[in-house]
Amino acid sequence: MATDNAQSTVSMETLVALCKRRGFVFQSSDIYGGYNGFFDFGPLGAEVKKNIKDAWWDDMVRRRDDVVGLDSSIIMHPKIWKASGHVDGFSDPMVDCKESKLRYRADQLFYAPVILDGEAAGFVAYMEGAETSVIVKQAKKIRDLKGNKEAKLDEAALETAKEFTESTAEERTVTLGPDATAPGTLTEPRQFNLMFETKVGPLADDTAKAYLRPETAQGIFANYKNVVDTGRVKVPFGIAQIGKAFRNEITPRNFVFRSREFEQMELEFFIEPGEENRLKWYRYWIDWCTNWLVSIGLPREGIGKDVHPQEKLSHYSKGTTDLTFAFPHGVQELWGIACRGDFDLTQHQEHSGKGMDYFDEVRKQAGEEPFKYIPNVIEPSLGVDRTFLAVMASAYCEDEVPNDKGQPEKRTLMKFHPRIAPYKAAIFPLVKNKPELVERADALYRRLQKRWNVFYDASGAIGRRYRRQDEIGTPFGITVDFDTIEKDGTVTLRDRDTTEQVRMSEDDLVKFLEEKIEG
Ligand code: ATP
């Protein structure tokens, strides 16, 4: 069970509206009415996403001695997906509605008995998380279809719902689907493979069939031998990769939380086999990942742990813990950390015929057996888009600050960690009709722009300019005023969260920003 992490306070509607209004995220193919499950990141969203990926890469690869990076291709030999088990087993149960032509994931669909005047009248099906009022409305449709509008509906019975995967053929004939007007339109659940297929080469027959990768991990396993043979890595070591993944999700939803094209940041960490060693590294990575999320600005109390019970583990898994986050739509998986044993490398060894044994020089020297083995793997796997959503939800705040006239004014601000913020600072000349001020501010802007993404704004009252930056989460506002050019060369630095202002020299300002942004 997921732990009770604190709920995010911003609603998904508010967040989606802000994302569109300020250019963080757009629906893909917007001008054609959108395309379900696909998103485009606008100018500010692209910066946030890049900052998340850069922070992960720096901390995971560049600042560690035991992890190297990789950038493998999206389309790989189809045999890889056969060996990994994806061709045969990467599927979700799916249900079609013959009337509405909509498709649902059976394990997210529930069905509840409709009891009218104490007698069974059929079932109503609804998607996980549906409001009670929506379920009752559907149940009343069954009552209307029975032609007895006066019949008493047993609302308590609607709470005794079961997963649709458990429904019998007989029950389905009297079940009203979430978007249907008559019962009996939902099909039996059947497995649906989530991999996107494509064709490679000029032939359009089955031999040309290939897949868009549904995870980046297999690119790492397929290159494990290349990296060991050409690099200087020694167990324990990791290979990390950031890249696109594609899943033909049956019901993409909750904004960028579940989409059909997304990005993953994955690490495969190769270790010596053995229960004790496995537990040591498993715990290490759970802690490392939790602390990393906090380091980029997620509240620790919003992060929870969902330890998968033994009986629900995948066949290859020796333990899985999901780090969950209190998203606006509920507590859900953000980062999966799995002990995959030696399953993947062993599979690739069998299917490719290439040996995946690791020759452990250290163990051999120490006279320890075995010194040749297939390493075990700990896999922390994180979605960039889900991290983006978690960052956006935790950054969103509303408060009241004094306006230019000293009166309280409501403001919306995004409290991004400076490392993640799209703009690190905004530079303002106090007024725009004083050439010396404008020149000085422009020179400072150009100087800072060489190192960071910064913004220049000379238009409007200074309070309004601050407010515009608050809403897009720029942590620091820097104003060049008359004192800068006439007195001591200092500028004003305003803090986004406290709105406090201090004066400092331009050189001190650069050091200050460096410390805040780069740590
Ligand atoms: P879920 O149970 O939510 O479908 P999963 O357990 O299938 O997720 P994994 O296969 O473990 O997910 O993928 C690793 C990570 O990739 C997830 O923790 C998540 O952050 C991200 N991820 C997976 N599927 C999607 C998706 N459709 N859209 C966005 N991110 C995703």
Coordinates of C-alpha atoms and ligand atoms in Angstrom, one line a residue:
M1 CA 0.0 0.0 0.0
A2 CA 1.1 3.5 -0.7
T3 CA 2.0 5.5 2.4
D4 CA -0.1 8.5 3.3
N5 CA 1.9 11.2 1.8
A6 CA 0.6 14.7 2.0
Q7 CA -1.8 15.8 -0.8
S8 CA -0.8 18.4 -3.3
T9 CA -3.0 21.5 -2.8
V10 CA -3.2 22.7 -6.4
S11 CA -5.9 21.2 -8.6
M12 CA -5.0 19.6 -11.9
E13 CA -7.3 22.1 -13.8
T14 CA -5.4 25.1 -12.3
L15 CA -2.0 23.5 -13.2
V16 CA -3.1 22.6 -16.7
A17 CA -4.4 26.2 -17.2
L18 CA -1.2 27.8 -16.0
C19 CA 0.9 25.4 -18.1
K20 CA -1.0 26.5 -21.2
R21 CA -1.3 30.2 -20.3
R22 CA 2.4 30.7 -19.6
G23 CA 3.8 28.3 -22.3
F24 CA 4.9 25.3 -20.3
V25 CA 2.9 22.6 -22.0
F26 CA 0.5 22.4 -24.9
Q27 CA -1.6 19.6 -26.1
S28 CA 0.1 18.0 -29.1
S29 CA -1.4 18.9 -32.5
D30 CA -3.4 21.7 -30.8
I31 CA -4.5 23.3 -34.0
Y32 CA -6.0 20.0 -35.2
G33 CA -7.9 19.6 -32.0
G34 CA -5.2 17.7 -30.0
Y35 CA -3.9 14.2 -30.1
N36 CA -4.7 12.0 -27.0
G37 CA -1.7 11.0 -25.0
F38 CA 0.8 13.3 -26.6
F39 CA 2.1 16.7 -25.4
D40 CA 4.4 19.5 -26.5
F41 CA 6.6 21.4 -24.1
G42 CA 6.6 25.1 -24.8
P43 CA 9.5 27.5 -24.2
L44 CA 9.3 27.4 -20.4
G45 CA 8.4 23.8 -20.1
A46 CA 11.3 22.8 -22.4
E47 CA 13.6 24.6 -20.1
V48 CA 12.2 23.0 -16.9
K49 CA 12.4 19.6 -18.5
K50 CA 16.0 20.1 -19.7
N51 CA 16.9 21.3 -16.2
I52 CA 15.5 18.2 -14.6
K53 CA 17.4 16.0 -17.1
D54 CA 20.6 17.9 -16.7
A55 CA 20.3 17.8 -12.9
W56 CA 19.8 14.0 -13.0
W57 CA 22.6 13.4 -15.5
D58 CA 25.1 15.6 -13.5
D59 CA 24.3 13.9 -10.2
M60 CA 23.9 10.4 -11.6
V61 CA 26.7 10.3 -14.1
R62 CA 29.1 13.2 -14.0
R63 CA 29.5 13.6 -10.3
R64 CA 29.8 9.8 -9.6
D65 CA 32.8 7.6 -10.2
D66 CA 30.8 4.4 -10.6
V67 CA 28.2 5.4 -13.3
V68 CA 28.7 5.9 -17.0
G69 CA 26.3 7.3 -19.6
L70 CA 24.8 5.8 -22.7
D71 CA 22.6 7.0 -25.6
S72 CA 21.2 4.0 -27.5
S73 CA 18.8 3.9 -30.4
I74 CA 15.1 4.0 -30.1
I75 CA 14.5 1.3 -32.6
M76 CA 16.5 -1.9 -31.9
H77 CA 16.6 -5.4 -33.2
P78 CA 13.2 -6.9 -32.6
K79 CA 14.9 -10.0 -31.0
I80 CA 15.7 -7.7 -28.0
W81 CA 12.1 -7.3 -27.2
K82 CA 11.5 -11.1 -27.6
A83 CA 14.3 -11.8 -25.2
S84 CA 13.2 -9.2 -22.6
G85 CA 9.7 -10.7 -22.6
H86 CA 8.0 -7.5 -24.0
V87 CA 6.7 -9.2 -27.2
D88 CA 4.9 -11.8 -25.2
G89 CA 4.1 -10.1 -21.9
F90 CA 4.1 -6.3 -22.1
S91 CA 0.4 -5.9 -22.1
D92 CA -2.5 -4.5 -20.2
P93 CA -6.1 -6.0 -20.0
M94 CA -8.3 -3.9 -22.3
V95 CA -12.1 -3.6 -22.7
D96 CA -13.9 -2.1 -25.7
C97 CA -17.3 -0.4 -25.8
K98 CA -19.1 -1.5 -28.9
E99 CA -21.4 1.5 -28.8
S100 CA -19.1 4.4 -27.9
K101 CA -16.0 2.8 -29.6
L102 CA -14.0 3.9 -26.5
R103 CA -11.4 1.6 -25.0
Y104 CA -10.7 1.2 -21.2
R105 CA -8.0 -0.5 -19.2
A106 CA -9.9 -3.4 -17.5
D107 CA -7.8 -3.0 -14.3
Q108 CA -8.9 0.6 -14.0
L109 CA -12.5 -0.1 -14.7
F110 CA -14.9 -1.1 -11.9
Y111 CA -18.5 -2.4 -11.9
A112 CA -21.1 -2.2 -9.2
P113 CA -24.5 -3.7 -8.8
V114 CA -27.6 -1.6 -9.4
I115 CA -30.4 -2.5 -6.9
L116 CA -33.8 -1.1 -7.6
D117 CA -36.6 -1.5 -4.9
G118 CA -34.4 -4.2 -3.4
E119 CA -34.0 -6.2 -6.6
A120 CA -30.9 -6.7 -8.9
A121 CA -31.4 -4.7 -12.1
G122 CA -27.9 -5.0 -13.6
F123 CA -24.5 -3.3 -13.2
V124 CA -22.9 0.0 -13.9
A125 CA -19.3 0.3 -15.0
Y126 CA -17.1 3.3 -14.2
M127 CA -13.4 4.4 -14.4
E128 CA -11.3 4.4 -11.3
G129 CA -11.6 7.7 -9.5
A130 CA -15.0 8.6 -10.9
E131 CA -17.1 10.9 -8.8
T132 CA -20.0 9.3 -6.8
S133 CA -22.4 11.6 -8.6
V134 CA -21.4 10.3 -12.0
I135 CA -21.8 6.7 -10.9
V136 CA -25.2 7.4 -9.4
K137 CA -26.3 9.2 -12.6
Q138 CA -25.3 6.2 -14.7
A139 CA -27.2 3.8 -12.3
K140 CA -30.3 6.0 -12.7
K141 CA -30.0 5.5 -16.5
I142 CA -30.6 1.8 -15.9
R143 CA -33.6 2.7 -13.8
D144 CA -35.0 4.9 -16.6
L145 CA -34.4 2.1 -19.1
K146 CA -36.4 -0.2 -16.9
G147 CA -39.3 2.3 -17.3
N148 CA -39.7 2.7 -13.5
K149 CA -38.5 6.2 -12.6
E150 CA -40.0 5.9 -9.1
A151 CA -38.0 2.9 -8.1
K152 CA -35.7 3.4 -5.1
L153 CA -32.0 3.1 -6.0
D154 CA -29.8 1.4 -3.3
E155 CA -26.8 3.8 -3.4
A156 CA -24.9 1.8 -0.7
A157 CA -24.8 -1.2 -3.0
L158 CA -22.9 0.9 -5.6
E159 CA -20.0 1.0 -3.2
T160 CA -19.5 -2.8 -3.3
A161 CA -17.7 -2.6 -6.7
K162 CA -15.3 -5.1 -8.2
E163 CA -12.6 -4.8 -10.8
F164 CA -14.1 -5.4 -14.3
T165 CA -11.5 -8.1 -14.9
E166 CA -13.6 -10.3 -12.5
S167 CA -16.9 -9.9 -14.4
T168 CA -18.6 -12.9 -15.9
A169 CA -20.1 -13.0 -19.5
E170 CA -23.6 -13.1 -18.0
E171 CA -22.9 -10.0 -15.9
R172 CA -21.5 -8.1 -18.9
T173 CA -24.7 -8.5 -20.8
V174 CA -26.5 -6.3 -18.2
T175 CA -23.6 -3.9 -17.5
L176 CA -23.9 -0.3 -18.6
G177 CA -20.6 1.1 -19.8
P178 CA -19.2 4.5 -18.6
D179 CA -20.0 6.1 -22.0
A180 CA -22.8 3.9 -23.2
T181 CA -26.6 4.5 -23.3
A182 CA -27.6 0.8 -23.2
P183 CA -26.2 -2.2 -21.2
G184 CA -24.3 -5.0 -22.8
T185 CA -21.8 -3.1 -24.9
L186 CA -18.6 -3.8 -23.0
T187 CA -16.4 -6.7 -24.4
E188 CA -14.6 -9.3 -22.4
P189 CA -11.2 -8.1 -21.1
R190 CA -8.4 -9.2 -23.4
Q191 CA -4.6 -8.5 -23.4
F192 CA -3.4 -5.6 -25.4
N193 CA 0.3 -5.2 -26.1
L194 CA 1.5 -1.7 -25.4
M195 CA 4.4 -1.6 -27.8
F196 CA 4.1 0.6 -30.9
E197 CA 4.9 -1.3 -34.0
T198 CA 6.6 0.0 -37.1
K199 CA 8.3 -1.3 -40.2
V200 CA 12.0 -1.0 -41.0
G201 CA 13.3 -1.2 -44.6
P202 CA 11.5 -1.3 -47.9
L203 CA 9.5 -4.5 -47.4
A204 CA 6.1 -4.2 -45.8
D205 CA 5.8 -7.8 -44.6
D206 CA 6.2 -9.3 -41.2
T207 CA 10.0 -9.7 -41.4
A208 CA 10.2 -5.8 -41.4
K209 CA 8.3 -5.5 -38.1
A210 CA 10.1 -3.5 -35.4
Y211 CA 9.1 -1.7 -32.2
L212 CA 9.5 1.8 -30.8
R213 CA 11.2 1.1 -27.4
P214 CA 8.7 1.0 -24.5
E215 CA 11.6 1.6 -22.0
T216 CA 15.2 2.7 -22.3
A217 CA 16.5 -0.1 -20.0
Q218 CA 16.9 -2.8 -22.7
G219 CA 19.2 -0.5 -24.7
I220 CA 21.4 -0.6 -21.6
F221 CA 21.3 -4.4 -21.3
A222 CA 22.0 -4.8 -25.0
N223 CA 25.1 -2.6 -24.6
Y224 CA 26.3 -4.0 -21.3
K225 CA 29.0 -6.1 -22.9
N226 CA 30.2 -3.3 -25.1
V227 CA 30.6 -1.0 -22.1
V228 CA 32.4 -3.6 -20.0
D229 CA 34.7 -4.5 -22.9
T230 CA 35.6 -1.0 -23.9
G231 CA 35.4 1.0 -20.7
R232 CA 37.2 0.8 -17.3
V233 CA 34.1 -0.1 -15.3
K234 CA 34.3 -2.5 -12.5
V235 CA 31.4 -4.1 -10.6
P236 CA 29.7 -2.5 -8.8
F237 CA 29.0 0.0 -11.5
G238 CA 26.0 1.5 -13.4
I239 CA 25.0 2.6 -16.9
A240 CA 22.6 5.4 -17.1
Q241 CA 20.5 6.6 -20.0
I242 CA 17.9 9.4 -20.7
G243 CA 15.6 9.0 -23.6
K244 CA 12.2 8.7 -25.2
A245 CA 10.0 5.7 -24.5
F246 CA 6.7 4.9 -26.2
R247 CA 3.7 3.0 -24.9
N248 CA 0.3 2.7 -26.5
E249 CA -1.4 3.3 -23.2
I250 CA -5.1 2.3 -23.4
T251 CA -6.2 5.2 -21.3
P252 CA -3.6 8.0 -21.2
R253 CA -4.8 10.5 -18.6
N254 CA -4.0 12.9 -15.8
F255 CA -2.1 15.3 -18.1
V256 CA 1.5 14.4 -18.6
F257 CA 1.4 11.7 -15.9
R258 CA 0.4 8.9 -18.3
S259 CA 1.2 9.6 -21.9
R260 CA 2.0 7.6 -25.0
E261 CA 5.3 9.2 -25.7
F262 CA 7.4 10.1 -22.7
E263 CA 11.0 10.3 -21.5
Q264 CA 12.7 8.1 -19.0
M265 CA 15.8 8.5 -16.9
E266 CA 17.0 4.9 -16.1
L267 CA 20.0 3.4 -14.3
E268 CA 21.0 -0.2 -14.4
F269 CA 23.4 -0.8 -11.5
F270 CA 25.3 -4.0 -11.8
I271 CA 26.4 -5.7 -8.6
E272 CA 27.8 -9.0 -7.4
P273 CA 25.1 -11.7 -6.8
G274 CA 24.1 -12.5 -3.2
E275 CA 21.2 -11.6 -1.0
E276 CA 23.1 -9.4 1.5
N277 CA 24.8 -7.4 -1.3
R278 CA 21.5 -7.0 -3.1
L279 CA 19.7 -5.7 -0.1
K280 CA 22.5 -3.2 0.6
W281 CA 22.4 -1.7 -2.8
Y282 CA 18.6 -1.8 -3.0
R283 CA 18.3 0.3 0.2
Y284 CA 21.1 2.5 -1.0
W285 CA 19.3 3.4 -4.2
I286 CA 15.9 3.9 -2.5
D287 CA 17.6 6.5 -0.2
W288 CA 19.6 8.1 -3.0
C289 CA 16.5 8.5 -5.2
T290 CA 14.4 10.0 -2.3
N291 CA 17.1 12.5 -1.4
W292 CA 17.6 13.4 -5.1
L293 CA 13.9 14.3 -5.4
V294 CA 14.2 16.5 -2.3
S295 CA 17.3 18.1 -3.7
I296 CA 15.4 19.4 -6.8
G297 CA 12.7 20.9 -4.7
L298 CA 10.0 18.2 -4.0
P299 CA 8.7 18.3 -0.4
R300 CA 9.9 15.2 1.6
E301 CA 6.5 14.8 3.1
G302 CA 5.0 14.4 -0.4
I303 CA 7.2 11.4 -1.2
G304 CA 6.1 8.0 -0.1
K305 CA 7.1 4.4 -0.5
D306 CA 5.0 1.6 -2.0
V307 CA 6.7 -1.7 -1.4
H308 CA 5.3 -4.3 -3.7
P309 CA 4.1 -7.4 -1.9
Q310 CA 6.0 -10.6 -2.8
E311 CA 3.1 -12.3 -4.5
K312 CA 2.6 -9.3 -6.9
L313 CA 6.2 -9.2 -8.1
S314 CA 7.0 -9.8 -11.8
H315 CA 8.6 -13.2 -12.4
Y316 CA 12.1 -11.8 -12.7
S317 CA 11.9 -9.4 -9.7
K318 CA 13.4 -10.0 -6.3
G319 CA 11.8 -6.8 -4.8
T320 CA 10.3 -3.6 -6.1
T321 CA 9.7 -0.3 -4.2
D322 CA 7.9 2.6 -5.9
L323 CA 8.6 6.1 -4.7
T324 CA 5.2 7.7 -4.9
F325 CA 4.3 11.3 -5.0
A326 CA 1.2 13.2 -3.9
F327 CA 0.2 14.4 -7.4
P328 CA -2.9 16.7 -7.8
H329 CA -4.9 13.6 -8.9
G330 CA -3.7 11.4 -6.0
V331 CA -0.7 9.5 -4.6
Q332 CA 0.9 7.6 -7.5
E333 CA 4.1 6.0 -8.7
L334 CA 6.9 8.4 -9.6
W335 CA 10.1 6.4 -9.5
G336 CA 10.2 2.5 -9.6
I337 CA 13.2 0.9 -8.0
A338 CA 13.4 -2.8 -8.9
C339 CA 15.8 -5.6 -8.1
R340 CA 15.9 -7.4 -11.4
G341 CA 18.3 -10.2 -10.4
D342 CA 20.2 -11.5 -13.5
F343 CA 17.1 -11.9 -15.5
D344 CA 17.8 -9.5 -18.4
L345 CA 21.4 -10.4 -19.0
T346 CA 20.7 -14.1 -18.8
Q347 CA 17.9 -13.7 -21.3
H348 CA 20.1 -11.8 -23.7
Q349 CA 22.8 -14.4 -23.3
E350 CA 20.4 -17.1 -24.3
H351 CA 18.8 -15.3 -27.2
S352 CA 22.0 -13.7 -28.6
G353 CA 24.4 -16.6 -27.9
K354 CA 26.9 -14.0 -26.5
G355 CA 28.3 -14.6 -23.1
M356 CA 27.4 -12.0 -20.5
D357 CA 29.7 -13.2 -17.7
Y358 CA 31.6 -10.7 -15.8
F359 CA 35.2 -11.6 -15.0
D360 CA 35.9 -10.2 -11.5
E361 CA 39.6 -9.6 -11.2
V362 CA 39.3 -8.4 -7.6
R363 CA 37.6 -11.6 -6.4
K364 CA 40.1 -13.7 -8.4
Q365 CA 43.1 -12.0 -6.8
A366 CA 41.5 -12.5 -3.4
G367 CA 40.9 -16.2 -4.2
E368 CA 37.1 -15.8 -3.9
E369 CA 34.7 -18.0 -5.9
P370 CA 32.9 -17.4 -8.1
F371 CA 35.0 -14.8 -9.9
K372 CA 33.0 -15.3 -13.1
Y373 CA 29.3 -14.4 -12.9
I374 CA 26.4 -12.7 -14.5
P375 CA 25.9 -9.5 -12.4
N376 CA 22.6 -8.8 -10.6
V377 CA 20.9 -5.5 -11.3
I378 CA 19.2 -2.8 -9.3
E379 CA 17.1 -0.6 -11.6
P380 CA 15.9 2.9 -10.5
S381 CA 13.6 4.0 -13.3
L382 CA 12.1 7.5 -13.4
G383 CA 9.8 9.3 -15.8
V384 CA 10.9 12.8 -16.8
D385 CA 7.4 13.9 -17.5
R386 CA 6.1 12.6 -14.2
T387 CA 9.0 14.4 -12.4
F388 CA 8.0 17.6 -14.4
L389 CA 4.4 17.2 -13.1
A390 CA 5.6 16.7 -9.5
V391 CA 7.9 19.7 -9.8
M392 CA 5.1 21.9 -11.2
A393 CA 2.6 20.8 -8.5
S394 CA 5.0 21.4 -5.6
A395 CA 6.2 24.7 -7.0
Y396 CA 2.7 26.2 -7.3
C397 CA 1.8 28.7 -4.6
E398 CA -0.6 31.6 -4.0
D399 CA 0.0 34.3 -1.5
E400 CA -0.5 38.1 -0.9
V401 CA 2.2 40.7 -1.2
P402 CA 2.1 44.5 -1.1
N403 CA 1.8 46.1 -4.6
D404 CA 3.5 49.3 -5.8
K405 CA 1.2 51.4 -3.6
G406 CA 1.8 49.2 -0.5
Q407 CA -1.7 47.6 -0.7
P408 CA -2.0 43.8 -0.4
E409 CA -2.3 42.0 -3.8
K410 CA -2.8 38.3 -4.5
R411 CA -0.1 36.7 -6.5
T412 CA 0.6 33.3 -8.0
L413 CA 4.1 32.1 -7.8
M414 CA 6.1 29.0 -8.9
K415 CA 8.6 28.3 -6.1
F416 CA 11.0 26.3 -8.4
H417 CA 14.3 25.3 -7.0
P418 CA 16.8 27.7 -8.7
R419 CA 18.5 24.7 -10.4
I420 CA 15.1 23.8 -12.1
A421 CA 13.6 27.3 -12.7
P422 CA 13.3 28.1 -16.4
Y423 CA 14.9 31.5 -15.9
K424 CA 17.4 31.9 -13.2
A425 CA 17.1 35.7 -12.9
A426 CA 15.4 38.6 -14.5
I427 CA 17.2 41.9 -15.1
F428 CA 15.3 45.1 -15.1
P429 CA 16.4 48.7 -15.7
L430 CA 14.3 50.7 -13.2
V431 CA 13.0 53.0 -16.0
K432 CA 13.4 52.6 -19.7
N433 CA 13.9 56.2 -20.7
K434 CA 17.3 56.6 -19.1
P435 CA 20.0 55.4 -21.6
E436 CA 22.7 54.9 -19.0
L437 CA 20.4 52.7 -16.9
V438 CA 19.3 50.7 -19.9
E439 CA 22.9 50.2 -21.1
R440 CA 24.1 49.1 -17.7
A441 CA 21.2 46.7 -17.3
D442 CA 21.7 45.3 -20.8
A443 CA 25.5 44.8 -20.1
L444 CA 24.7 42.9 -16.9
Y445 CA 22.1 40.8 -18.8
R446 CA 24.6 39.9 -21.5
R447 CA 27.2 39.0 -18.8
L448 CA 24.8 36.7 -17.0
Q449 CA 23.4 35.2 -20.2
K450 CA 26.8 33.7 -21.0
R451 CA 26.2 31.3 -18.0
W452 CA 22.5 31.0 -17.4
N453 CA 19.1 31.4 -19.0
V454 CA 18.1 34.9 -17.8
F455 CA 15.4 37.3 -18.8
Y456 CA 15.4 41.0 -19.7
D457 CA 12.4 43.2 -19.1
A458 CA 12.2 46.9 -19.4
S459 CA 8.5 47.4 -19.8
G460 CA 5.9 48.4 -17.2
A461 CA 5.9 49.3 -13.5
I462 CA 8.6 47.4 -11.6
G463 CA 6.0 45.7 -9.4
R464 CA 4.2 44.3 -12.4
R465 CA 7.5 43.1 -13.8
Y466 CA 8.3 41.2 -10.6
R467 CA 4.8 39.7 -10.6
R468 CA 5.2 38.4 -14.2
Q469 CA 8.5 36.7 -13.1
D470 CA 6.9 35.2 -9.9
E471 CA 4.3 33.4 -12.0
I472 CA 6.9 31.7 -14.1
G473 CA 9.1 31.0 -11.1
T474 CA 12.2 33.2 -11.7
P475 CA 13.9 33.1 -8.3
F476 CA 15.7 36.4 -8.5
G477 CA 14.9 39.8 -9.8
I478 CA 17.8 42.2 -10.4
T479 CA 17.1 45.9 -10.7
V480 CA 19.6 48.4 -12.0
D481 CA 18.6 51.8 -10.6
F482 CA 20.0 55.4 -10.2
D483 CA 22.3 54.3 -7.3
T484 CA 23.9 51.7 -9.6
I485 CA 25.0 54.4 -12.1
E486 CA 25.4 57.4 -9.8
K487 CA 26.7 56.0 -6.5
D488 CA 28.3 52.7 -5.8
G489 CA 27.6 50.3 -8.7
T490 CA 25.4 48.0 -6.6
V491 CA 22.2 46.5 -7.9
T492 CA 19.1 45.4 -6.1
L493 CA 18.4 41.7 -5.8
R494 CA 14.9 40.7 -4.9
D495 CA 14.0 37.2 -3.6
R496 CA 10.9 35.7 -5.3
D497 CA 9.6 33.9 -2.2
T498 CA 10.2 36.4 0.6
T499 CA 10.2 39.5 -1.8
E500 CA 13.1 40.8 0.4
Q501 CA 15.6 43.1 -1.4
V502 CA 19.3 43.5 -0.8
R503 CA 21.9 45.5 -2.6
M504 CA 25.1 44.0 -3.8
S505 CA 27.9 44.6 -6.3
E506 CA 27.7 42.9 -9.7
D507 CA 30.6 40.6 -8.9
D508 CA 29.0 39.5 -5.6
L509 CA 25.8 39.0 -7.5
V510 CA 27.5 36.5 -9.9
K511 CA 28.9 34.6 -6.9
F512 CA 25.6 34.6 -5.1
L513 CA 23.8 33.2 -8.2
E514 CA 26.5 30.6 -8.7
E515 CA 26.0 29.4 -5.1
K516 CA 22.2 29.3 -5.4
I517 CA 22.0 27.7 -8.8
E518 CA 24.9 25.4 -8.9
G519 CA 25.1 24.6 -5.1
Ligands
ATP1 P1 2.4 2.4 -14.3 O1 2.2 1.3 -13.3 O2 2.1 3.8 -13.8 O3 1.9 2.2 -15.7 P2 4.9 1.2 -14.7 O4 5.1 0.5 -13.4 O5 4.5 0.4 -15.9 O6 4.0 2.5 -14.5 P3 7.6 1.3 -15.3 O7 7.6 0.4 -16.5 O8 8.3 0.9 -14.0 O9 6.2 2.0 -15.0 O10 8.3 2.7 -15.9 C1 9.3 3.4 -15.1 C2 8.8 4.8 -14.9 O11 8.5 5.4 -16.2 C3 7.6 5.1 -14.1 O12 7.9 5.1 -12.7 C4 7.1 6.4 -14.6 O13 7.8 7.4 -13.9 C5 7.5 6.4 -16.1 N1 6.4 6.0 -16.9 C6 5.9 4.8 -17.2 N2 4.9 4.8 -18.0 C7 4.6 6.1 -18.3 C8 3.7 6.8 -19.1 N3 2.8 6.2 -19.8 N4 3.8 8.2 -19.1 C9 4.7 8.9 -18.4 N5 5.6 8.2 -17.6 C10 5.6 6.9 -17.6

